Coordinates of C-alpha atoms in Angstrom, one line a residue:
M145 CA -15.3 18.3 -37.3
K146 CA -13.3 21.5 -37.6
T147 CA -9.9 22.1 -36.1
T148 CA -11.5 24.3 -33.4
D149 CA -13.9 21.4 -32.5
I150 CA -11.0 19.0 -32.1
L151 CA -9.1 21.5 -29.9
M152 CA -12.3 22.0 -27.8
L153 CA -12.6 18.2 -27.5
L154 CA -9.0 17.9 -26.3
G155 CA -9.4 20.8 -24.0
G156 CA -12.6 19.4 -22.5
L157 CA -10.9 16.0 -22.0
A158 CA -8.0 17.8 -20.3
L159 CA -10.4 19.6 -17.9
F160 CA -12.3 16.4 -17.2
L161 CA -9.1 14.5 -16.3
Y162 CA -7.7 17.4 -14.4
G163 CA -10.9 17.8 -12.4
M164 CA -10.6 14.1 -11.4
Q165 CA -7.0 14.7 -10.5
M166 CA -7.9 17.7 -8.3
M167 CA -10.5 15.6 -6.5
S168 CA -8.0 12.8 -5.9
N169 CA -5.4 15.2 -4.6
G170 CA -7.8 16.9 -2.3
L171 CA -9.0 13.5 -0.9
E172 CA -5.4 12.3 -0.5
T173 CA -4.3 15.2 1.6
A174 CA -7.6 15.4 3.5
A175 CA -8.2 11.7 4.3
G176 CA -5.5 9.6 2.7
N177 CA -4.4 7.9 5.9
K178 CA -8.0 7.4 7.0
M179 CA -8.7 5.5 3.8
K180 CA -6.0 3.0 4.8
Q181 CA -7.7 2.4 8.1
I182 CA -11.0 2.0 6.4
L183 CA -9.6 -0.6 4.0
E184 CA -7.8 -2.5 6.7
K185 CA -10.6 -2.6 9.3
L186 CA -13.8 -2.7 7.3
T187 CA -13.1 -5.5 4.9
S188 CA -13.6 -8.3 7.4
N189 CA -16.4 -9.8 5.3
R190 CA -17.6 -9.6 1.7
I191 CA -20.5 -7.3 2.2
K192 CA -18.4 -4.7 4.1
G193 CA -15.6 -5.0 1.5
V194 CA -18.0 -4.3 -1.3
L195 CA -19.5 -1.3 0.5
V196 CA -16.1 0.1 1.3
G197 CA -14.9 -0.3 -2.3
A198 CA -18.1 1.3 -3.6
I199 CA -18.1 4.3 -1.2
I200 CA -14.4 5.1 -1.6
T201 CA -14.6 4.9 -5.4
A202 CA -17.8 7.0 -5.5
V203 CA -15.9 9.7 -3.5
I204 CA -12.8 9.7 -5.6
Q205 CA -14.6 9.1 -8.9
S206 CA -12.2 6.4 -10.1
S207 CA -12.3 2.7 -9.9
S208 CA -8.8 2.6 -11.3
A209 CA -7.5 4.7 -8.4
T210 CA -9.2 2.4 -5.9
T211 CA -7.9 -0.7 -7.6
V212 CA -4.4 0.7 -7.8
M213 CA -4.6 1.4 -4.1
V214 CA -5.8 -2.2 -3.4
V215 CA -2.9 -3.6 -5.5
G216 CA -0.5 -1.6 -3.4
F217 CA -2.1 -2.7 -0.1
V218 CA -2.1 -6.3 -1.2
N219 CA 1.6 -5.9 -2.2
T220 CA 2.5 -4.6 1.2
G221 CA 0.5 -7.2 3.0
L222 CA -2.0 -4.8 4.5
M223 CA -4.8 -6.6 2.7
T224 CA -5.3 -10.2 1.9
L225 CA -6.2 -11.4 -1.6
N226 CA -9.6 -12.4 -0.5
Q227 CA -10.3 -9.0 1.0
A228 CA -9.2 -7.4 -2.2
V229 CA -11.8 -9.3 -4.2
W230 CA -14.7 -7.6 -2.3
V231 CA -13.2 -4.1 -2.6
I232 CA -12.6 -4.5 -6.3
M233 CA -16.2 -5.6 -6.8
G234 CA -17.4 -2.6 -4.8
A235 CA -15.1 -0.3 -6.8
N236 CA -16.8 -1.3 -10.0
I237 CA -20.1 -0.3 -8.5
G238 CA -18.8 3.0 -7.1
T239 CA -17.3 4.1 -10.4
T240 CA -20.8 4.3 -11.9
I241 CA -21.5 7.4 -9.7
T242 CA -19.7 9.6 -12.2
G243 CA -22.1 8.6 -15.0
Q244 CA -25.1 9.1 -12.7
L245 CA -23.9 12.6 -11.7
I246 CA -23.5 13.5 -15.4
A247 CA -27.0 12.2 -16.1
L248 CA -28.3 14.6 -13.4
D249 CA -27.1 17.4 -15.7
I250 CA -25.7 19.7 -13.0
G251 CA -23.3 21.1 -15.6
A252 CA -25.2 24.4 -15.5
I253 CA -24.0 25.1 -12.0
A254 CA -20.5 23.5 -12.6
P255 CA -18.8 26.9 -13.1
L256 CA -20.3 28.1 -9.7
I257 CA -19.0 24.9 -8.0
A258 CA -15.6 25.4 -9.5
F259 CA -15.5 29.1 -8.6
L260 CA -16.5 28.5 -4.9
G261 CA -14.0 25.7 -4.6
V262 CA -11.1 27.8 -6.1
A263 CA -12.1 30.8 -4.0
C264 CA -11.9 28.8 -0.8
I265 CA -8.5 27.4 -1.9
M266 CA -7.2 31.0 -2.6
F267 CA -8.6 32.9 0.4
V268 CA -9.3 30.4 3.2
K269 CA -6.4 29.7 5.5
N270 CA -7.7 26.6 7.2
E271 CA -5.8 23.7 5.6
K272 CA -8.5 21.1 6.0
I273 CA -11.1 23.4 4.4
R274 CA -8.8 24.0 1.5
H275 CA -8.3 20.3 0.9
I276 CA -12.1 19.8 0.9
S277 CA -12.5 22.8 -1.4
S278 CA -10.1 21.2 -3.8
I279 CA -12.5 18.2 -4.1
F280 CA -15.4 20.5 -5.0
A281 CA -13.3 22.6 -7.4
G282 CA -12.2 19.4 -9.1
L283 CA -15.9 18.4 -9.4
G284 CA -16.8 21.7 -11.0
V285 CA -13.8 21.5 -13.5
L286 CA -14.8 18.0 -14.3
F287 CA -18.3 19.0 -15.4
I288 CA -17.0 22.1 -17.3
G289 CA -14.8 19.7 -19.3
M290 CA -17.8 17.4 -19.8
D291 CA -19.9 20.2 -21.3
M292 CA -16.9 21.2 -23.6
M293 CA -16.6 17.7 -24.9
G294 CA -20.3 17.5 -25.6
D295 CA -20.3 20.8 -27.5
A296 CA -17.2 19.8 -29.5
M297 CA -18.8 16.6 -30.7
A298 CA -22.1 18.2 -31.6
P299 CA -21.0 18.7 -35.3
L300 CA -20.5 14.9 -35.7
Q301 CA -24.3 14.6 -35.8
D302 CA -24.1 16.0 -39.3
S303 CA -21.5 13.4 -40.4
A304 CA -23.3 10.5 -42.2
T305 CA -20.1 8.4 -42.2
F306 CA -19.6 8.7 -38.4
I307 CA -23.3 8.1 -37.6
N308 CA -23.3 5.0 -39.9
F309 CA -20.2 3.6 -38.2
M310 CA -21.5 4.1 -34.7
T311 CA -25.0 2.8 -35.4
T312 CA -24.3 -0.3 -37.4
F313 CA -21.9 -2.5 -35.6
K314 CA -21.8 -5.8 -37.5
N315 CA -20.1 -7.5 -34.6
P316 CA -20.5 -6.6 -30.9
L317 CA -16.9 -7.5 -30.4
M318 CA -15.9 -4.4 -32.4
G319 CA -17.8 -2.2 -30.0
I320 CA -16.2 -4.0 -27.0
A321 CA -12.8 -3.6 -28.6
I322 CA -13.3 0.1 -29.2
G323 CA -14.4 0.7 -25.6
A324 CA -11.6 -1.3 -24.2
I325 CA -8.8 0.2 -26.3
F326 CA -10.0 3.8 -25.8
T327 CA -10.4 3.4 -22.0
A328 CA -7.0 1.7 -21.8
L329 CA -5.4 4.6 -23.6
I330 CA -6.8 7.3 -21.3
Q331 CA -6.7 5.0 -18.3
S332 CA -10.1 6.1 -16.9
S333 CA -13.4 4.4 -17.3
S334 CA -15.1 7.4 -15.7
A335 CA -13.7 9.6 -18.4
S336 CA -14.4 7.3 -21.3
V337 CA -18.0 6.7 -20.1
G338 CA -18.4 10.4 -19.8
I339 CA -17.3 10.9 -23.4
L340 CA -19.7 8.1 -24.5
Q341 CA -22.5 10.0 -22.7
A342 CA -21.5 13.2 -24.3
L343 CA -21.6 11.5 -27.7
A344 CA -25.0 9.9 -26.9
S345 CA -26.4 13.3 -25.8
T346 CA -26.1 14.5 -29.4
G347 CA -28.2 11.6 -30.6
M348 CA -25.5 10.2 -32.8
I349 CA -25.2 6.7 -31.2
P350 CA -28.2 4.5 -30.1
L351 CA -28.1 2.6 -26.9
S352 CA -28.0 -0.7 -28.9
S353 CA -24.5 0.2 -30.1
A354 CA -23.4 2.1 -27.0
V355 CA -23.9 -0.8 -24.6
F356 CA -21.1 -2.9 -26.3
I357 CA -18.7 0.1 -26.1
L358 CA -19.7 0.4 -22.5
F359 CA -18.9 -3.2 -21.7
G360 CA -15.5 -2.8 -23.4
Q361 CA -14.8 0.3 -21.2
N362 CA -15.2 -1.9 -18.1
I363 CA -12.4 -4.2 -19.4
G364 CA -10.2 -1.3 -20.5
T365 CA -10.2 0.3 -17.1
C366 CA -8.2 -2.7 -15.8
I367 CA -5.1 -1.5 -17.7
T368 CA -4.3 1.0 -15.0
A369 CA -4.1 -1.7 -12.3
V370 CA -2.2 -4.0 -14.7
L371 CA 0.4 -1.3 -15.2
A372 CA 0.6 -0.6 -11.5
S373 CA 1.2 -4.2 -10.7
I374 CA 4.4 -4.3 -12.9
G375 CA 7.3 -5.1 -10.6
T376 CA 5.0 -5.9 -7.6
R377 CA 4.9 -9.1 -5.7
P378 CA 2.9 -12.1 -7.1
N379 CA -0.1 -11.5 -4.7
A380 CA -0.5 -8.0 -6.1
K381 CA -0.4 -9.3 -9.6
R382 CA -3.2 -11.8 -8.7
T383 CA -5.3 -8.8 -7.6
T384 CA -5.2 -7.4 -11.2
I385 CA -6.1 -10.9 -12.5
I386 CA -9.2 -10.9 -10.3
H387 CA -10.1 -7.4 -11.6
L388 CA -9.8 -8.6 -15.2
M389 CA -11.8 -11.7 -14.5
F390 CA -14.6 -9.7 -13.0
N391 CA -15.0 -7.4 -15.9
I392 CA -14.5 -10.0 -18.6
I393 CA -17.0 -12.3 -17.0
G394 CA -19.5 -9.4 -16.7
T395 CA -18.9 -8.4 -20.3
I396 CA -19.6 -12.0 -21.5
I397 CA -22.8 -12.3 -19.5
F398 CA -24.2 -8.9 -20.5
T399 CA -23.2 -9.3 -24.2
I400 CA -25.3 -12.5 -24.2
I401 CA -28.1 -10.8 -22.4
S402 CA -28.1 -7.8 -24.8
L403 CA -28.2 -10.1 -27.8
T404 CA -30.8 -12.6 -26.6
T405 CA -33.2 -10.5 -24.5
P406 CA -34.9 -7.2 -24.7
F407 CA -32.5 -5.7 -22.2
V408 CA -31.7 -2.6 -24.3
S409 CA -35.4 -1.9 -24.9
I410 CA -36.1 -2.2 -21.2
M411 CA -33.3 0.3 -20.3
E412 CA -34.6 2.6 -23.0
G413 CA -38.1 2.4 -21.5
I414 CA -36.9 3.5 -18.1
T415 CA -35.9 7.0 -19.4
S416 CA -35.8 8.7 -22.7
D417 CA -32.6 10.6 -21.8
P418 CA -29.7 8.8 -23.7
V419 CA -27.2 10.1 -21.1
A420 CA -29.2 8.6 -18.2
Q421 CA -29.7 5.4 -20.2
I422 CA -25.9 4.8 -20.4
A423 CA -25.5 5.7 -16.8
N424 CA -28.2 3.1 -15.9
V425 CA -26.7 0.4 -18.0
H426 CA -23.3 1.0 -16.5
T427 CA -24.7 0.8 -13.0
T428 CA -26.8 -2.3 -13.8
F429 CA -23.8 -4.0 -15.4
N430 CA -21.7 -3.6 -12.3
I431 CA -24.3 -4.3 -9.6
I432 CA -25.6 -7.4 -11.3
T433 CA -22.1 -8.7 -12.1
T434 CA -21.1 -8.1 -8.4
L435 CA -24.3 -10.0 -7.2
L436 CA -23.6 -12.9 -9.5
L437 CA -19.9 -13.2 -8.6
L438 CA -20.2 -12.4 -4.9
P439 CA -20.6 -16.0 -3.8
F440 CA -17.6 -17.0 -5.9
G441 CA -15.1 -14.4 -4.7
T442 CA -12.9 -16.9 -2.8
Y443 CA -12.8 -19.2 -5.8
M444 CA -11.7 -16.3 -8.0
A445 CA -8.8 -15.7 -5.5
K446 CA -7.9 -19.4 -5.7
L447 CA -8.1 -19.3 -9.5
A448 CA -5.8 -16.3 -9.6
T449 CA -3.3 -18.1 -7.4
K450 CA -3.4 -21.1 -9.8
I451 CA -2.9 -18.8 -12.8
L452 CA 0.0 -17.2 -11.1
P453 CA 1.5 -19.7 -8.6
E454 CA 3.9 -18.9 -5.8
S455 CA 7.3 -18.0 -7.0
Q456 CA 10.7 -18.6 -5.3
E457 CA 10.9 -14.9 -4.4
E458 CA 7.9 -15.4 -2.0
S459 CA 10.1 -17.7 0.0
E460 CA 12.0 -16.2 3.0
Q461 CA 15.2 -18.1 2.0
V462 CA 15.9 -15.6 -0.8
Q463 CA 17.0 -12.1 0.1
H464 CA 14.3 -9.7 -1.1
L465 CA 12.2 -6.8 0.0
K466 CA 8.9 -8.5 0.9
Y467 CA 6.7 -5.4 1.1
I468 CA 8.5 -2.5 -0.5
V469 CA 8.2 -2.1 -4.3
P470 CA 8.6 1.2 -6.1
F471 CA 5.0 2.1 -6.8
E472 CA 4.4 4.6 -9.6
S473 CA 0.9 5.7 -10.5
N474 CA -0.9 8.6 -12.1
Y475 CA -3.4 8.3 -9.2
P476 CA -2.0 9.8 -6.0
V477 CA -4.8 8.6 -3.8
G478 CA -3.3 6.6 -0.9
H479 CA 0.2 7.0 -2.3
A480 CA 1.7 8.5 0.9
T481 CA -0.2 5.9 3.0
L482 CA 1.0 3.2 0.8
V483 CA 4.8 4.0 0.9
I484 CA 4.7 4.5 4.6
S485 CA 2.9 1.2 5.1
Q486 CA 5.5 -0.5 2.9
I487 CA 8.3 1.0 4.9
Q488 CA 6.6 0.3 8.3
R489 CA 6.1 -3.4 7.5
E490 CA 9.6 -3.9 6.0
V491 CA 11.2 -2.2 9.0
T492 CA 9.1 -4.4 11.3
R493 CA 10.4 -7.4 9.4
M494 CA 14.0 -6.2 9.9
I495 CA 13.4 -5.8 13.6
E496 CA 12.1 -9.4 13.8
K497 CA 15.2 -10.7 12.2
V498 CA 17.4 -8.6 14.6
K499 CA 15.4 -9.9 17.6
A500 CA 15.9 -13.5 16.4
N501 CA 19.6 -12.9 16.0
V502 CA 20.0 -11.3 19.5
E503 CA 18.3 -14.3 21.1
A504 CA 20.2 -16.9 19.0
S505 CA 23.5 -15.2 19.8
Y506 CA 22.9 -15.3 23.6
N507 CA 21.8 -18.9 23.3
A508 CA 25.0 -19.8 21.4
L509 CA 27.1 -18.0 24.0
L510 CA 25.4 -19.8 26.9
K511 CA 25.5 -23.3 25.2
G512 CA 29.0 -22.8 23.7
E513 CA 27.7 -24.1 20.4
G514 CA 29.2 -22.8 17.2
A515 CA 26.8 -24.8 14.9
S516 CA 24.2 -21.9 14.8
L517 CA 26.8 -19.2 14.0
D518 CA 26.5 -19.8 10.2
E519 CA 22.8 -19.2 10.4
I520 CA 23.3 -16.1 12.6
E521 CA 25.8 -14.8 10.0
E522 CA 23.3 -15.4 7.2
T523 CA 20.6 -13.5 9.1
E524 CA 23.0 -10.6 9.7
E525 CA 23.7 -10.4 6.0
Y526 CA 20.0 -10.3 5.4
I527 CA 19.7 -7.5 8.0
D528 CA 22.4 -5.5 6.2
Y529 CA 20.7 -6.1 2.9
L530 CA 17.4 -4.8 4.3
N531 CA 19.1 -1.8 5.8
A532 CA 20.7 -0.9 2.5
E533 CA 17.6 -1.5 0.3
I534 CA 15.1 0.3 2.7
S535 CA 17.4 3.2 3.0
R536 CA 17.8 3.5 -0.7
Y537 CA 14.0 3.4 -1.2
I538 CA 13.5 6.2 1.5
V539 CA 16.2 8.4 -0.1
R540 CA 14.3 8.2 -3.5
L541 CA 11.1 9.2 -1.7
M542 CA 12.7 12.3 -0.2
S543 CA 12.2 14.1 -3.5
V544 CA 8.4 13.3 -3.6
E545 CA 6.1 16.0 -2.3
M546 CA 4.3 14.8 0.9
S547 CA 2.6 16.3 3.9
E548 CA 4.8 17.4 6.8
D549 CA 3.6 14.6 9.0
D550 CA 4.3 11.9 6.3
T551 CA 7.7 13.4 5.6
R552 CA 8.6 13.3 9.4
R553 CA 7.5 9.6 9.6
I554 CA 9.6 8.6 6.7
N555 CA 12.6 10.5 8.0
N556 CA 12.2 8.9 11.4
Y557 CA 12.1 5.4 9.8
Y558 CA 15.3 6.3 8.0
L559 CA 17.0 7.2 11.3
A560 CA 15.6 4.1 13.0
L561 CA 17.2 1.9 10.4
S562 CA 20.7 2.6 11.5
N563 CA 19.8 2.0 15.1
I564 CA 18.2 -1.4 14.2
E565 CA 21.2 -2.3 12.1
R566 CA 23.6 -1.5 15.0
I567 CA 21.7 -3.8 17.3
G568 CA 22.2 -6.5 14.7
D569 CA 25.9 -5.8 14.7
H570 CA 26.0 -6.2 18.5
A571 CA 24.2 -9.5 18.2
M572 CA 26.9 -10.6 15.7
N573 CA 29.5 -9.5 18.3
I574 CA 28.0 -11.7 20.9
A575 CA 27.9 -14.6 18.5
E576 CA 31.6 -14.1 17.7
Y577 CA 32.4 -14.4 21.4
T578 CA 31.2 -18.0 21.2
R579 CA 33.8 -18.7 18.4
N580 CA 36.6 -17.0 20.5
M581 CA 35.7 -19.0 23.6
K582 CA 36.0 -22.3 21.6
K583 CA 39.2 -21.1 20.0
W584 CA 40.8 -20.1 23.4
D585 CA 39.2 -23.0 25.3
I586 CA 37.7 -20.8 28.0
S587 CA 34.3 -20.7 29.7
F588 CA 32.3 -18.4 32.0
S589 CA 31.8 -19.0 35.7
D590 CA 28.4 -20.0 37.0
D591 CA 27.9 -16.5 38.3
A592 CA 28.8 -15.0 35.0
R593 CA 26.4 -17.4 33.2
T594 CA 23.6 -16.4 35.5
E595 CA 24.2 -12.7 34.7
I596 CA 24.3 -13.5 31.0
K597 CA 20.9 -15.2 31.2
K598 CA 19.5 -12.1 32.9
M599 CA 21.1 -9.9 30.2
K600 CA 19.5 -12.0 27.5
Q601 CA 16.1 -11.8 29.2
V602 CA 16.2 -8.0 29.6
S603 CA 17.6 -7.6 26.0
M604 CA 14.6 -9.5 24.6
N605 CA 12.2 -7.6 26.9
I606 CA 13.3 -4.2 25.6
L607 CA 13.3 -5.4 21.9
N608 CA 9.8 -7.0 22.2
V609 CA 8.4 -3.6 23.3
I610 CA 9.3 -2.0 20.0
D611 CA 6.2 -2.3 17.7
F612 CA 5.9 0.1 14.7
T613 CA 2.6 -1.5 13.7
D614 CA 1.0 -0.2 16.9
A615 CA 0.3 3.5 16.3
T616 CA -1.8 4.0 19.4
T617 CA 0.7 3.5 22.2
P618 CA 4.1 4.8 21.0
A619 CA 4.4 7.0 24.1
A620 CA 3.6 4.1 26.4
Q621 CA 6.2 2.0 24.5
L622 CA 8.8 4.7 25.0
E623 CA 8.1 4.8 28.7
T624 CA 8.6 1.1 29.0
I625 CA 11.7 1.1 26.9
S626 CA 13.1 3.9 29.0
K627 CA 12.6 1.9 32.2
Y628 CA 14.4 -1.1 30.6
E629 CA 17.2 1.0 29.3
F630 CA 17.8 2.5 32.8
L631 CA 17.8 -1.0 34.2
M632 CA 20.3 -2.1 31.5
D633 CA 22.6 0.8 32.4
D634 CA 22.3 -0.2 36.1
M635 CA 23.0 -3.9 35.4
E636 CA 26.0 -3.0 33.2
K637 CA 27.6 -1.1 36.0
K638 CA 26.7 -3.6 38.7
Y639 CA 27.9 -6.7 36.6
R640 CA 31.2 -4.9 35.6
K641 CA 32.0 -4.4 39.3
R642 CA 31.2 -8.0 40.1
Q643 CA 33.5 -9.1 37.2
I644 CA 36.3 -7.1 38.6
K645 CA 35.9 -8.8 42.0
R646 CA 35.8 -12.3 40.3
A647 CA 39.0 -11.4 38.5
K648 CA 40.7 -10.3 41.7
K649 CA 39.8 -13.5 43.4
G650 CA 41.1 -15.5 40.4
D651 CA 37.6 -17.1 39.7
C652 CA 37.9 -16.5 36.0
K653 CA 40.6 -16.3 33.3
A654 CA 41.8 -13.0 31.9
E655 CA 40.5 -13.9 28.4
S656 CA 37.0 -14.7 29.7
G657 CA 37.0 -11.5 31.8
I658 CA 37.8 -9.5 28.6
L659 CA 35.0 -11.2 26.7
F660 CA 32.6 -10.6 29.5
S661 CA 33.5 -6.9 29.6
E662 CA 32.9 -6.7 25.8
L663 CA 29.6 -8.4 26.3
L664 CA 28.5 -5.9 28.9
T665 CA 29.3 -3.1 26.4
D666 CA 27.2 -4.8 23.7
F667 CA 24.4 -5.3 26.2
E668 CA 24.4 -1.7 27.2
R669 CA 24.5 -0.5 23.6
I670 CA 21.5 -2.6 22.7
G671 CA 19.6 -0.7 25.3
D672 CA 20.8 2.7 24.0
Y673 CA 19.8 1.9 20.4
A674 CA 16.4 0.5 21.5
L675 CA 15.8 3.8 23.3
N676 CA 16.7 5.8 20.2
I677 CA 14.2 3.7 18.2
G678 CA 11.5 4.2 20.8
E679 CA 12.0 8.0 20.7
L680 CA 11.8 8.1 16.9
H681 CA 8.6 6.0 17.0
A682 CA 7.0 8.3 19.6
D683 CA 7.9 11.3 17.5
M684 CA 5.9 9.9 14.6

């Protein structure tokens, strides 16, 4: 190969990968959040999960992107490990669509597809059409790159050394290793399979050798998910183990089949086109492997759990972010959805801890028990930790380019955090009153205790309305919260007047009156902050 051929090969590979990136970017902005809903709702059983994984991967042209997305969703708890098994299996089927499209040889019209896509991006103002056009422009660029790679490698057909190396594998493991390593380096099985097809189109590599490289490429594609799982929770790491198991088992099965049966001859008999032959083997590999392993999906999940058992960090006793993990990937598909889901679930977890502390603080005050105060203080420390860590994560995200809607959601979560943390502070104030009452040897009157019970009930009512996981009724939530907040303001004024009357009658000590007045302030502020949170949620 001449220097110009090498440069053309690199340029073709660059266009191929950039075309895939354009398609992914277009899909992310056009339907990124919808994909989250699909993955969440349509993976209720194994058949649906496989179909979802196959369809999404066929659209975005990358099983690595789908698997990285699944790793992220498992990491945030949006998807269970069992659900992930089916989607990964489907992703392996969906990724074969690239090879089939290449086999259709639509490269002749690829420049036209790219031109029309870019023209729409440049001149059409409708944002949705521009995003869809980006997908088609990427597809066109992908095929232009594919043709460039094929032309660049054409001179290799005159190289006796290269042809001899590619056609006489003494050990199938060498072919598997070549395919796995090359795919791991470029992190795209679609690209590596496309290059293999371009090589086969020149007639330099027979199918009998190409199949082993192809099997290795299926293993190599797992490297992207493995890299994406670094720093994630154990359950997300188990997802990558399942992905590896699927492709390694499939490779073992088909290597044995290729060596002991006329499998290669049968595939050659279906079509004489070497490009289509590789596409058909790739599709057959993934469909047959999926059908064979489909009944054992749950066992694969259990095996992955045994390989990577539960760690101490998965326990709630240790302060940690359960759902948020910085998630870096070359594949942007679902990235905005992922980080928003991480934040949403972590903020919800923080709210649950605040609610638990508010209820525990009221109970301690009513019972006069100081035994639970240590536990309340520990929870408050956890709340402060979550506030700091989630805020730090959001600040890092502010430099990442996202859609206007996604940016607003993230900013609103950031503002909501301080309000949630303030409610936790007021819960801690209420708990401290218990300690002061014991220290000063004072108690509340029966009337005051009755009012405290009502305050507790209303406080829990307004906090229980807040639900960031429900995106369908934020306006209704805000309306209910507003009613409770108005009620809390009214109760605060009414109870304060009653307290003044009790003090004038001498029904309570001055110290208890001061504590009750402080309690009313805390009660009223809880309502104010809950209203702020409700308004921020509605604005999302």
